[in-house]
């Protein structure tokens, strides 16, 4: 996934949710989330359901077996999450920290997008429930006590199980306070107690991860009385967001294993796209067929796709973020597939392959592809602990700029084009054909750790435990008169997920072929006979 713009992980697939009275039941957490960010009906939403009759309510109150026991085993992430909370606490001693997960987002009227927890919140808790809020409260020992506020169950013991659209009759059983506490090994309290807890916090001693929950933002006012630790910091709350991103830069063993699972599922999804390519070629919008093929694998082996899949065939491959995925799949052209499975643990892969739809590269396609492959290999070779984060980009761009110069396309020398002085003559002219950066961090977000300072990310050195992409590309627009006609409309990108190790790096997605001969052999093996 290229790095110039961020990508939402929300999908457009939604379940048609039935709504009853539109008012929470007696034990529903009506005081915590706002309608705009939760499952409650927002202003302007309309329902034509009738009000339940009194006799019906009385009949629904009896005759049920005891609620099912949802107690389960400890979540594997629990001990890792505890260590992460402790690390965060050391960054902000004697301060209260408030980290909400966010809530359901409206897709249309009274239907919502599938919920995905906020990445920082999930990294600290492992909790998947909407509207939940984590509080880290300083204690006399100089550490922090953890309290997680979650919605309690809407089981048969409360009318909310059928009067609320998020009750168990409508959406099925879900863990409540007790079950969540047992699984995550965190003290949990009902979400109905959150407003009082937030009211006890002193703004001058509290930091909030803002922008996720409007009611939390309103309950804990921004404190203007103390300047941020750095003059260029947006706010004291902004420092909390920065710290979370910076702590997430280094993946622990649990995270690396989850990312390996995501990559393995992604490889299976790419292979299935190769199998389905002939079928896609028979459709007027075959890109959609391939997109759906990969999405099916993501849903079977993981949670979802980690970002909007890019299936760009022919000249669509020159559009960096071709999200429409509605074009034809024509033999003789290239298919650029930029896709990643988000695992059940919410870690995502991000892999790109550019494949010949007919199963074999033409001479001109091969020429462009080989340059991008050489650039990517140079970038991968530059990944090692202690190397600058930008070294893979610099290495890849040198290969690309040299090739463009050799082809007579650069109006400057290679060194002039590669100059990092933005005002130098000829600086950056190679970027006309390769606009995006070569790498970005990867993890719970496809563009991971986005709030980290440049000093700890873009301008920092790589360290063991980081996972980043290496994804150079060449894109010759169909209307670009500076390139010969045979190159116009060709777009190639190759992307792999690279783990920085103690002695170098490891390509997590190495199981997916990259070399021309390997790709052609792989495609022959998986094409229907």
Short mmCIF file of C-alpha atoms in Angstrom, two decimals, residues 186-433:
data_model
loop_
_atom_site.label_atom_id
_atom_site.label_comp_id
_atom_site.label_asym_id
_atom_site.label_seq_id
_atom_site.Cartn_x
_atom_site.Cartn_y
_atom_site.Cartn_z
CA UNK A 186 -8.08 -6.34 33.56
CA UNK A 187 -10.34 -4.83 36.19
CA UNK A 188 -13.56 -4.03 34.33
CA UNK A 189 -16.52 -1.90 35.31
CA UNK A 190 -19.86 -1.18 33.64
CA UNK A 191 -19.87 1.52 31.02
CA UNK A 192 -22.68 3.22 32.91
CA UNK A 193 -20.12 4.17 35.59
CA UNK A 194 -17.82 5.91 33.12
CA UNK A 195 -19.29 9.45 33.30
CA UNK A 196 -18.74 9.58 37.06
CA UNK A 197 -15.20 8.23 36.68
CA UNK A 198 -14.36 10.85 34.06
CA UNK A 199 -15.87 13.54 36.26
CA UNK A 200 -13.38 12.72 39.01
CA UNK A 201 -10.36 13.35 36.78
CA UNK A 202 -8.49 16.64 37.07
CA UNK A 203 -7.92 18.11 33.58
CA UNK A 204 -4.48 19.38 34.55
CA UNK A 205 -3.38 15.88 35.46
CA UNK A 206 -5.12 13.95 32.68
CA UNK A 207 -4.32 13.16 29.07
CA UNK A 208 -6.91 11.88 26.59
CA UNK A 209 -6.52 10.12 23.25
CA UNK A 210 -8.90 12.43 21.47
CA UNK A 211 -10.95 12.19 18.31
CA UNK A 212 -12.38 8.73 18.95
CA UNK A 213 -15.26 9.32 21.35
CA UNK A 214 -17.06 12.67 21.36
CA UNK A 215 -18.53 12.22 24.83
CA UNK A 216 -15.15 11.39 26.35
CA UNK A 217 -13.66 14.44 24.65
CA UNK A 218 -16.39 16.61 26.14
CA UNK A 219 -16.21 15.05 29.60
CA UNK A 220 -12.48 15.73 30.04
CA UNK A 221 -11.75 19.24 28.90
CA UNK A 222 -8.46 20.10 27.26
CA UNK A 223 -6.22 21.69 29.88
CA UNK A 224 -4.59 24.91 28.62
CA UNK A 225 -2.85 25.84 31.84
CA UNK A 226 0.36 23.87 31.32
CA UNK A 227 2.46 24.10 28.18
CA UNK A 228 3.42 20.97 26.30
CA UNK A 229 6.87 19.54 26.93
CA UNK A 230 7.94 20.52 23.39
CA UNK A 231 7.25 23.80 21.67
CA UNK A 232 6.20 22.04 18.44
CA UNK A 233 3.83 19.59 20.14
CA UNK A 234 0.18 20.13 19.17
CA UNK A 235 -1.01 19.62 22.75
CA UNK A 236 -0.39 17.59 25.88
CA UNK A 237 -2.97 15.14 24.59
CA UNK A 238 -1.08 15.01 21.31
CA UNK A 239 1.96 13.81 23.24
CA UNK A 240 -0.07 10.80 24.38
CA UNK A 241 -0.91 9.92 20.77
CA UNK A 242 2.75 10.32 19.83
CA UNK A 243 3.91 8.10 22.68
CA UNK A 244 1.50 5.33 21.72
CA UNK A 245 2.67 5.35 18.10
CA UNK A 246 6.30 5.35 19.14
CA UNK A 247 5.83 2.44 21.55
CA UNK A 248 4.13 0.48 18.78
CA UNK A 249 7.12 0.87 16.45
CA UNK A 250 8.81 -2.19 17.99
CA UNK A 251 6.79 -5.38 17.67
CA UNK A 252 6.96 -8.05 20.36
CA UNK A 253 7.01 -11.79 19.63
CA UNK A 254 3.23 -12.03 19.86
CA UNK A 255 2.76 -9.30 17.27
CA UNK A 256 5.29 -10.77 14.86
CA UNK A 257 3.55 -14.15 15.02
CA UNK A 258 0.20 -12.51 14.28
CA UNK A 259 1.67 -10.64 11.33
CA UNK A 260 3.09 -13.89 9.98
CA UNK A 261 -0.43 -15.33 10.13
CA UNK A 262 -1.78 -12.35 8.21
CA UNK A 263 0.90 -12.70 5.56
CA UNK A 264 0.31 -16.45 5.17
CA UNK A 265 -3.40 -15.83 4.58
CA UNK A 266 -2.52 -13.08 2.12
CA UNK A 267 -0.34 -15.47 0.12
CA UNK A 268 -3.29 -17.87 -0.10
CA UNK A 269 -5.51 -15.04 -1.27
CA UNK A 270 -3.10 -14.03 -4.03
CA UNK A 271 -2.85 -17.63 -5.19
CA UNK A 272 -6.64 -17.87 -5.41
CA UNK A 273 -6.69 -14.69 -7.50
CA UNK A 274 -4.35 -16.36 -9.97
CA UNK A 275 -6.70 -19.36 -10.13
CA UNK A 276 -9.67 -17.05 -10.76
CA UNK A 277 -7.96 -14.75 -13.29
CA UNK A 278 -9.35 -16.56 -16.39
CA UNK A 279 -12.86 -16.30 -14.95
CA UNK A 280 -12.31 -12.62 -14.20
CA UNK A 281 -11.19 -12.05 -17.79
CA UNK A 282 -14.62 -13.16 -19.03
CA UNK A 283 -16.41 -10.39 -17.13
CA UNK A 284 -16.74 -6.71 -18.07
CA UNK A 285 -15.70 -5.75 -14.52
CA UNK A 286 -13.35 -8.61 -13.73
CA UNK A 287 -11.38 -6.50 -11.26
CA UNK A 288 -14.36 -6.87 -8.93
CA UNK A 289 -14.19 -10.66 -9.27
CA UNK A 290 -10.57 -10.68 -8.14
CA UNK A 291 -11.31 -8.22 -5.33
CA UNK A 292 -14.12 -10.49 -4.13
CA UNK A 293 -11.93 -13.57 -4.41
CA UNK A 294 -9.35 -12.06 -2.09
CA UNK A 295 -11.98 -10.68 0.29
CA UNK A 296 -13.44 -14.17 0.70
CA UNK A 297 -10.05 -15.48 1.83
CA UNK A 298 -9.64 -12.53 4.19
CA UNK A 299 -12.98 -13.27 5.82
CA UNK A 300 -12.35 -17.01 6.09
CA UNK A 301 -8.79 -16.84 7.43
CA UNK A 302 -8.89 -13.47 9.17
CA UNK A 303 -11.09 -10.61 10.26
CA UNK A 304 -11.30 -8.72 6.98
CA UNK A 305 -9.05 -7.01 4.48
CA UNK A 306 -6.63 -4.65 6.18
CA UNK A 307 -7.45 -1.79 3.79
CA UNK A 308 -9.34 -1.24 0.56
CA UNK A 309 -7.95 -3.74 -1.94
CA UNK A 310 -6.40 -2.31 -5.09
CA UNK A 311 -7.05 -4.46 -8.17
CA UNK A 312 -5.73 -2.37 -11.05
CA UNK A 313 -5.49 -3.93 -14.50
CA UNK A 314 -4.06 -2.37 -17.64
CA UNK A 315 -3.66 1.40 -17.42
CA UNK A 316 -5.52 1.42 -14.08
CA UNK A 317 -2.21 0.25 -12.58
CA UNK A 318 -0.83 3.75 -13.15
CA UNK A 319 -3.40 5.14 -10.68
CA UNK A 320 -1.67 4.68 -7.34
CA UNK A 321 -4.82 4.10 -5.30
CA UNK A 322 -7.22 2.56 -7.80
CA UNK A 323 -10.00 1.65 -5.36
CA UNK A 324 -12.86 1.43 -7.84
CA UNK A 325 -11.82 -2.06 -8.89
CA UNK A 326 -14.45 -2.02 -11.62
CA UNK A 327 -12.47 -2.45 -14.81
CA UNK A 328 -11.87 -5.38 -17.16
CA UNK A 329 -9.13 -7.98 -16.85
CA UNK A 330 -7.63 -8.22 -20.33
CA UNK A 331 -5.13 -10.89 -21.45
CA UNK A 332 -1.90 -9.28 -22.56
CA UNK A 333 -2.06 -6.59 -19.88
CA UNK A 334 -0.71 -6.46 -16.34
CA UNK A 335 -2.73 -6.78 -13.13
CA UNK A 336 -1.42 -4.83 -10.14
CA UNK A 337 -2.82 -6.38 -6.96
CA UNK A 338 -2.19 -4.48 -3.71
CA UNK A 339 -3.97 -6.39 -0.93
CA UNK A 340 -3.58 -7.61 2.63
CA UNK A 341 -5.48 -9.83 5.03
CA UNK A 342 -6.20 -8.42 8.46
CA UNK A 343 -5.81 -11.36 10.83
CA UNK A 344 -8.32 -12.20 13.54
CA UNK A 345 -5.91 -10.45 15.90
CA UNK A 346 -6.29 -7.30 13.71
CA UNK A 347 -2.69 -7.20 12.44
CA UNK A 348 -2.54 -6.66 8.71
CA UNK A 349 -0.34 -7.71 5.85
CA UNK A 350 0.33 -5.36 2.92
CA UNK A 351 1.61 -7.04 -0.23
CA UNK A 352 1.68 -6.03 -3.89
CA UNK A 353 2.36 -8.12 -6.96
CA UNK A 354 2.14 -7.11 -10.60
CA UNK A 355 1.17 -10.13 -12.68
CA UNK A 356 0.82 -10.79 -16.42
CA UNK A 357 -2.85 -11.60 -16.98
CA UNK A 358 -1.99 -14.00 -19.80
CA UNK A 359 0.57 -15.76 -17.59
CA UNK A 360 3.69 -14.44 -19.35
CA UNK A 361 5.32 -11.01 -19.49
CA UNK A 362 5.82 -9.27 -22.82
CA UNK A 363 9.28 -7.91 -23.56
CA UNK A 364 8.40 -4.33 -22.62
CA UNK A 365 6.50 -5.42 -19.50
CA UNK A 366 9.48 -7.51 -18.46
CA UNK A 367 11.85 -4.57 -18.98
CA UNK A 368 9.86 -2.33 -16.64
CA UNK A 369 9.24 -5.11 -14.14
CA UNK A 370 12.91 -6.05 -13.88
CA UNK A 371 13.85 -2.48 -12.99
CA UNK A 372 11.26 -2.34 -10.21
CA UNK A 373 12.36 -5.75 -8.94
CA UNK A 374 16.00 -4.63 -8.85
CA UNK A 375 14.96 -1.46 -7.03
CA UNK A 376 12.98 -3.44 -4.49
CA UNK A 377 15.84 -5.85 -3.88
CA UNK A 378 18.20 -2.92 -3.32
CA UNK A 379 15.72 -1.53 -0.81
CA UNK A 380 15.34 -4.86 1.00
CA UNK A 381 19.13 -5.25 1.13
CA UNK A 382 19.33 -1.88 2.89
CA UNK A 383 17.05 -2.98 5.75
CA UNK A 384 19.13 -3.74 8.83
CA UNK A 385 19.33 -2.53 12.44
CA UNK A 386 21.16 0.77 12.65
CA UNK A 387 20.43 1.73 9.05
CA UNK A 388 18.45 4.90 8.50
CA UNK A 389 14.74 4.42 7.89
CA UNK A 390 15.17 6.26 4.57
CA UNK A 391 18.04 4.06 3.37
CA UNK A 392 15.76 1.51 1.62
CA UNK A 393 14.02 4.37 -0.18
CA UNK A 394 17.30 5.92 -1.24
CA UNK A 395 18.63 2.59 -2.49
CA UNK A 396 15.49 1.83 -4.48
CA UNK A 397 15.29 5.32 -5.99
CA UNK A 398 18.90 5.13 -7.17
CA UNK A 399 18.10 2.02 -9.21
CA UNK A 400 14.97 3.60 -10.67
CA UNK A 401 16.57 6.96 -11.43
CA UNK A 402 19.50 5.24 -13.14
CA UNK A 403 17.17 3.18 -15.34
CA UNK A 404 15.08 6.22 -16.25
CA UNK A 405 18.26 8.11 -17.15
CA UNK A 406 19.51 5.21 -19.26
CA UNK A 407 16.17 5.19 -21.10
CA UNK A 408 16.57 8.89 -21.85
CA UNK A 409 13.58 9.98 -19.78
CA UNK A 410 15.28 12.19 -17.17
CA UNK A 411 15.90 15.88 -17.99
CA UNK A 412 18.74 15.81 -15.43
CA UNK A 413 21.57 13.59 -14.27
CA UNK A 414 20.97 10.76 -11.82
CA UNK A 415 22.76 12.65 -9.04
CA UNK A 416 20.83 15.83 -9.72
CA UNK A 417 17.52 13.99 -9.63
CA UNK A 418 18.41 12.17 -6.40
CA UNK A 419 19.47 15.35 -4.60
CA UNK A 420 17.60 15.82 -1.32
CA UNK A 421 17.92 19.59 -1.67
CA UNK A 422 14.42 20.38 -2.88
CA UNK A 423 15.58 23.64 -4.51
CA UNK A 424 18.53 22.15 -6.41
CA UNK A 425 18.28 22.12 -10.23
CA UNK A 426 16.74 18.86 -11.46
CA UNK A 427 16.04 17.55 -7.96
CA UNK A 428 13.34 14.91 -7.82
CA UNK A 429 12.42 14.81 -11.50
CA UNK A 430 12.44 10.99 -11.44
CA UNK A 431 9.41 11.14 -9.16
CA UNK A 432 7.20 11.97 -12.14
CA UNK A 433 7.25 8.22 -12.76
#
